[in-house]
Every structure is written in C-alpha cells, then in structure tokens.
CSV table of C-alpha atoms in Angstrom, one decimal:
chain,number,residue,atom,x,y,z
N,1388,MET,CA,-41.1,61.1,-70.0
N,1389,MET,CA,-40.7,60.6,-66.3
N,1390,ILE,CA,-36.8,60.1,-65.1
N,1391,ILE,CA,-37.0,58.4,-61.8
N,1392,ASP,CA,-33.9,58.7,-60.1
N,1393,GLY,CA,-33.0,55.5,-57.0
N,1394,GLY,CA,-29.6,56.6,-56.0
N,1395,PRO,CA,-28.6,58.5,-52.9
N,1396,ARG,CA,-25.8,59.9,-54.6
N,1397,LYS,CA,-26.9,63.5,-56.8
N,1398,THR,CA,-23.4,63.6,-59.0
N,1399,PHE,CA,-22.6,60.0,-59.6
N,1400,ASN,CA,-22.8,57.1,-61.5
N,1401,THR,CA,-26.6,57.1,-61.9
N,1402,ALA,CA,-27.1,60.8,-61.9
N,1403,ALA,CA,-24.4,60.6,-64.6
N,1404,MET,CA,-26.2,58.5,-66.3
N,1405,LEU,CA,-29.9,59.8,-65.9
N,1406,GLY,CA,-28.3,62.7,-67.0
N,1407,LYS,CA,-27.6,61.8,-70.1
N,1408,ILE,CA,-30.5,60.4,-71.1
N,1409,ALA,CA,-32.7,63.0,-70.2
N,1410,GLU,CA,-29.8,64.9,-72.5
N,1411,GLY,CA,-30.3,62.8,-75.7
N,1412,ALA,CA,-34.5,63.0,-75.0
N,1413,ARG,CA,-34.3,66.8,-75.2
N,1414,SER,CA,-32.2,66.7,-78.6
N,1415,VAL,CA,-34.8,65.2,-80.2
N,1416,SER,CA,-37.5,67.6,-79.7
N,1417,ASP,CA,-38.0,71.0,-77.3
N,1418,GLU,CA,-41.3,69.7,-77.1
N,1419,ILE,CA,-41.2,66.5,-74.9
N,1420,GLU,CA,-41.1,67.2,-71.2
N,1421,VAL,CA,-37.9,65.6,-69.3
N,1422,LYS,CA,-39.0,65.2,-65.5
N,1423,THR,CA,-36.5,63.8,-63.0
N,1424,VAL,CA,-37.1,62.9,-59.4
N,1425,ARG,CA,-34.7,62.2,-56.9
N,1426,LEU,CA,-36.6,59.5,-54.6
N,1427,TYR,CA,-33.8,60.1,-51.6
N,1428,ASP,CA,-35.9,63.1,-51.7
N,1429,ILE,CA,-38.5,62.0,-50.9
N,1430,ASP,CA,-40.4,60.4,-47.4
N,1431,TYR,CA,-42.2,58.0,-47.8
N,1432,LYS,CA,-42.7,54.1,-47.9
N,1433,GLY,CA,-43.8,51.0,-50.2
N,1434,CYS,CA,-46.8,49.2,-49.9
N,1435,MET,CA,-49.2,49.3,-46.9
N,1436,SER,CA,-51.3,46.1,-48.3
N,1437,CYS,CA,-54.5,48.6,-47.2
N,1438,MET,CA,-55.5,47.1,-50.5
N,1439,ALA,CA,-57.7,50.4,-51.3
N,1440,CYS,CA,-56.9,49.7,-55.1
N,1441,LYS,CA,-58.9,46.5,-55.1
N,1442,LEU,CA,-62.3,48.1,-53.6
N,1443,LYS,CA,-65.2,46.8,-55.3
N,1444,GLY,CA,-66.5,49.5,-57.8
N,1445,LYS,CA,-63.4,51.6,-56.3
N,1446,VAL,CA,-60.3,49.2,-58.8
N,1447,SER,CA,-58.0,51.7,-59.5
N,1448,ASN,CA,-54.3,51.4,-61.0
N,1449,VAL,CA,-52.5,53.7,-59.5
N,1450,CYS,CA,-51.9,53.7,-55.8
N,1451,LYS,CA,-54.7,55.2,-53.1
N,1452,PHE,CA,-52.6,55.7,-50.5
N,1453,ARG,CA,-51.9,59.4,-49.4
N,1454,ASP,CA,-48.0,60.4,-48.9
N,1455,ALA,CA,-45.2,62.4,-50.8
N,1456,LEU,CA,-44.6,59.5,-53.5
N,1457,THR,CA,-48.6,60.1,-54.5
N,1458,PRO,CA,-48.2,62.9,-56.7
N,1459,ILE,CA,-45.5,61.2,-58.3
N,1460,LEU,CA,-47.0,58.1,-59.5
N,1461,GLU,CA,-50.0,60.3,-60.8
N,1462,GLU,CA,-47.8,62.1,-62.5
N,1463,VAL,CA,-46.3,58.6,-64.4
N,1464,ALA,CA,-49.8,57.2,-64.4
N,1465,GLN,CA,-50.1,60.5,-66.8
N,1466,ALA,CA,-46.3,60.3,-69.2
N,1467,ASP,CA,-45.6,59.2,-72.1
N,1468,GLY,CA,-42.4,57.6,-71.5
N,1469,LEU,CA,-41.1,56.1,-67.7
N,1470,VAL,CA,-37.1,55.9,-67.1
N,1471,LEU,CA,-36.0,54.1,-63.7
N,1472,GLY,CA,-32.2,54.3,-62.7
N,1473,SER,CA,-30.8,52.8,-60.1
N,1474,PRO,CA,-27.1,51.5,-58.7
N,1475,ILE,CA,-27.0,48.2,-57.9
N,1476,TYR,CA,-27.0,47.2,-53.9
N,1477,PHE,CA,-27.0,43.0,-53.0
N,1478,SER,CA,-27.9,42.1,-56.3
N,1479,GLU,CA,-30.9,44.4,-56.4
N,1480,VAL,CA,-32.5,47.8,-56.9
N,1481,THR,CA,-31.9,50.4,-54.0
N,1482,ALA,CA,-35.0,50.4,-51.7
N,1483,GLN,CA,-36.2,53.4,-52.2
N,1484,LEU,CA,-37.0,51.8,-55.8
N,1485,ARG,CA,-37.8,48.7,-54.5
N,1486,ALA,CA,-40.7,50.9,-52.7
N,1487,PHE,CA,-41.4,52.6,-55.3
N,1488,LEU,CA,-42.0,49.7,-57.7
N,1489,GLU,CA,-44.1,48.3,-55.5
N,1490,ARG,CA,-46.7,51.4,-54.9
N,1491,LEU,CA,-46.5,51.2,-59.0
N,1492,ILE,CA,-46.9,48.0,-60.3
N,1493,PHE,CA,-49.4,46.7,-57.2
N,1494,ALA,CA,-52.0,48.5,-58.3
N,1495,TRP,CA,-52.2,47.6,-61.9
N,1496,LEU,CA,-52.6,44.0,-60.6
N,1497,SER,CA,-55.8,42.2,-60.8
N,1498,TYR,CA,-57.2,39.1,-58.0
N,1499,ASN,CA,-59.4,38.6,-60.2
N,1500,ASP,CA,-57.3,37.0,-62.8
N,1501,TYR,CA,-53.6,38.2,-62.6
N,1502,SER,CA,-54.2,40.7,-65.3
N,1503,LEU,CA,-51.6,43.5,-65.1
N,1504,THR,CA,-53.0,46.7,-66.6
N,1505,ALA,CA,-51.1,49.9,-66.2
N,1506,PRO,CA,-53.0,53.4,-66.7
N,1507,LYS,CA,-51.4,53.9,-69.9
N,1508,GLN,CA,-48.9,52.0,-72.2
N,1509,MET,CA,-45.5,53.8,-72.9
N,1510,PRO,CA,-41.7,53.3,-74.0
N,1511,VAL,CA,-39.6,52.2,-70.5
N,1512,LEU,CA,-36.3,52.4,-70.0
N,1513,LEU,CA,-33.9,51.1,-67.5
N,1514,THR,CA,-30.8,51.5,-66.0
N,1515,TYR,CA,-28.6,49.8,-63.6
N,1516,THR,CA,-25.1,51.2,-62.5
N,1517,MET,CA,-22.7,48.4,-60.7
N,1518,ASN,CA,-19.2,46.7,-60.2
N,1519,ALA,CA,-19.6,43.9,-62.6
N,1520,ASN,CA,-19.1,42.4,-66.4
N,1521,GLU,CA,-22.1,41.1,-68.2
N,1522,GLU,CA,-22.1,37.1,-66.6
N,1523,GLN,CA,-21.6,38.6,-63.0
N,1524,ALA,CA,-25.5,41.2,-64.3
N,1525,LYS,CA,-27.3,38.0,-65.5
N,1526,MET,CA,-27.6,37.0,-62.0
N,1527,ILE,CA,-29.2,41.1,-60.9
N,1528,TYR,CA,-31.6,40.3,-63.9
N,1529,GLN,CA,-32.4,37.4,-62.6
N,1530,MET,CA,-33.5,39.1,-59.5
N,1531,MET,CA,-35.2,41.6,-61.0
N,1532,GLY,CA,-36.9,39.0,-63.0
N,1533,ILE,CA,-40.6,39.3,-61.8
N,1534,VAL,CA,-40.3,43.2,-61.7
N,1535,GLU,CA,-39.2,43.2,-65.8
N,1536,ASP,CA,-41.9,40.9,-66.4
N,1537,SER,CA,-44.6,43.1,-65.2
N,1538,LEU,CA,-43.3,45.8,-66.7
N,1539,LYS,CA,-43.0,44.5,-69.8
N,1540,ARG,CA,-46.6,42.8,-69.7
N,1541,ALA,CA,-48.1,46.3,-68.9
N,1542,MET,CA,-46.5,48.8,-70.9
N,1543,GLY,CA,-45.3,46.6,-73.3
N,1544,ASP,CA,-41.8,48.2,-74.5
N,1545,VAL,CA,-38.9,47.9,-72.2
N,1546,GLU,CA,-35.3,48.7,-73.0
N,1547,HIS,CA,-32.1,48.6,-71.2
N,1548,VAL,CA,-28.7,50.7,-70.9
N,1549,ASP,CA,-26.4,49.5,-67.9
N,1550,ALA,CA,-23.3,50.7,-66.9
N,1551,TYR,CA,-20.9,47.3,-65.8
N,1552,SER,CA,-17.6,49.3,-64.5
N,1553,THR,CA,-19.1,52.2,-62.2
N,1554,TYR,CA,-16.9,54.6,-59.6
N,1555,GLN,CA,-17.9,54.2,-56.1
N,1556,VAL,CA,-15.4,56.6,-55.0
N,1557,LYS,CA,-13.8,59.8,-55.6
N,1558,ASN,CA,-10.8,58.8,-54.6
N,1559,TYR,CA,-10.0,54.8,-54.0
N,1560,ASP,CA,-6.6,56.2,-52.2
N,1561,ARG,CA,-9.2,57.3,-49.3
N,1562,TYR,CA,-11.0,53.7,-48.6
N,1563,GLU,CA,-10.6,49.8,-48.7
N,1564,LEU,CA,-11.7,48.8,-51.8
N,1565,ALA,CA,-9.3,45.9,-53.0
N,1566,VAL,CA,-11.8,43.8,-55.0
N,1567,PHE,CA,-12.8,47.0,-56.9
N,1568,PRO,CA,-9.9,48.2,-58.2
N,1569,GLU,CA,-10.3,52.0,-59.5
N,1570,PRO,CA,-12.7,51.5,-63.2
N,1571,MET,CA,-11.4,53.8,-66.3
N,1572,LYS,CA,-13.3,56.2,-67.0
N,1573,ARG,CA,-16.3,54.8,-69.0
N,1574,GLU,CA,-17.6,57.5,-71.6
N,1575,GLN,CA,-18.7,54.9,-73.8
N,1576,ASP,CA,-21.5,54.3,-70.9
N,1577,LEU,CA,-23.0,57.6,-70.8
N,1578,GLN,CA,-22.8,57.9,-75.1
N,1579,ARG,CA,-25.4,54.8,-74.4
N,1580,ALA,CA,-27.0,56.0,-72.0
N,1581,TYR,CA,-27.4,59.8,-74.7
N,1582,ASP,CA,-28.7,57.3,-77.4
N,1583,ALA,CA,-31.0,55.6,-75.7
N,1584,GLY,CA,-32.8,59.1,-74.2
N,1585,LYS,CA,-32.9,59.8,-78.2
N,1586,ARG,CA,-34.4,56.2,-78.6
N,1587,MET,CA,-37.0,56.9,-76.3
N,1588,ALA,CA,-37.7,60.5,-77.4
N,1589,GLU,CA,-38.5,59.1,-80.4
N,1590,LYS,CA,-40.8,56.5,-79.7
N,1591,ILE,CA,-42.6,59.2,-78.0
N,1592,SER,CA,-42.9,61.6,-80.8
N,1593,ALA,CA,-43.5,58.8,-83.1
N,1594,ARG,CA,-47.1,57.6,-81.3
C-alpha cells in the first residue's frame, strides 16, 4: 500500500491523518506493506507534455518522463492500494500533489477514445485537511471533481476521510489569524483516519 503525502509539514494535520491511516492498515495484517512517500522531499516536475506515453507501438500507462518521481510512479503501478493526502490551499490540493496527479493520471488517458486505464485497479483513499465546514468543503470537492472522477473511472474504489477543523500553527498568539480561531483538538478525525486505514487493508486482504 502506497501513501503519498502531499503536505509540506512533517508532523502536522495531513501527516497525522496519514500516519493514523498507516497505523490502521498495519493493525489488520503484518503482511500488508505500507510505504509513505513525502512529495516535498522529492525534486520533480508535473507533466512535461512529452507525449512519450502516447507513442504508437509504445503506449504506456506509466509516465515515461525520467526524474525523481519515476520510481515512485512505478511503485504505485504495482501497489495494492493508494492513499493520497494533502492540505487544501486556495480550494485545491498542494502544487506538489497536483503535479503528482498529472504524472499519474495523464498516462492512463487514451487519446483514441478518452478511456482511462490504470496499470491495475486498487482501492484509493483520499484525505484532505482544511479549515472549513462541510458546506464550504463542497466547493473544494467540485474543484477536485475531474481528478476524482478520473481516479474512480480508472481505479474503481475511491473513499474520503477528511478533516475540516485543523491546526494551522502551534501557538495562535504569535500570528494574525483572527478568521481562524484555534480549533478544538479533533481526535475523532484521527480515529476516522485509523478506521479508514483498516478498511483499506481489509479490502486489500480480500482481493
């Protein structure tokens, strides 16, 4: 199972949610390998429009552009489950996760019939961390709609476990953050993440 951390901070909201997902997955079976990759630790680019994945006789559903992201994309292609996590900035995932998704999904897309074919189907779990209520979050889901629809069409099984009231800093007294009052600790978010990790592992084990 591959966990892709698209957040910049190693110990904050997104990392905490992904850590609980990994913990939940490991609780199901020692045989399920869980690997976490932090995108902010990697030097890579988004889609380069090289079209190498569309060459006649050499069509590939794994991005062919070579950089530090290449081995990660190859690992994802062979994984049994995929977890994607990101904080929400300006109603979108981070630029790092967006670039990853370009490289992941464009290679699946056929320019003959617009079908989407991933190397293999697997359960996908998305976790977005944000400061928004569920109504405000609907706009975020609309912004991510095309990407999420592509994941569903290619992978088949996509689930969400999101956190809506998250800490932005450790000490709110030091920052101008009047519109974001210090939230209550959201232990229930971490429990939901743990439970979602268990469900993903159970799906993988049942295959």
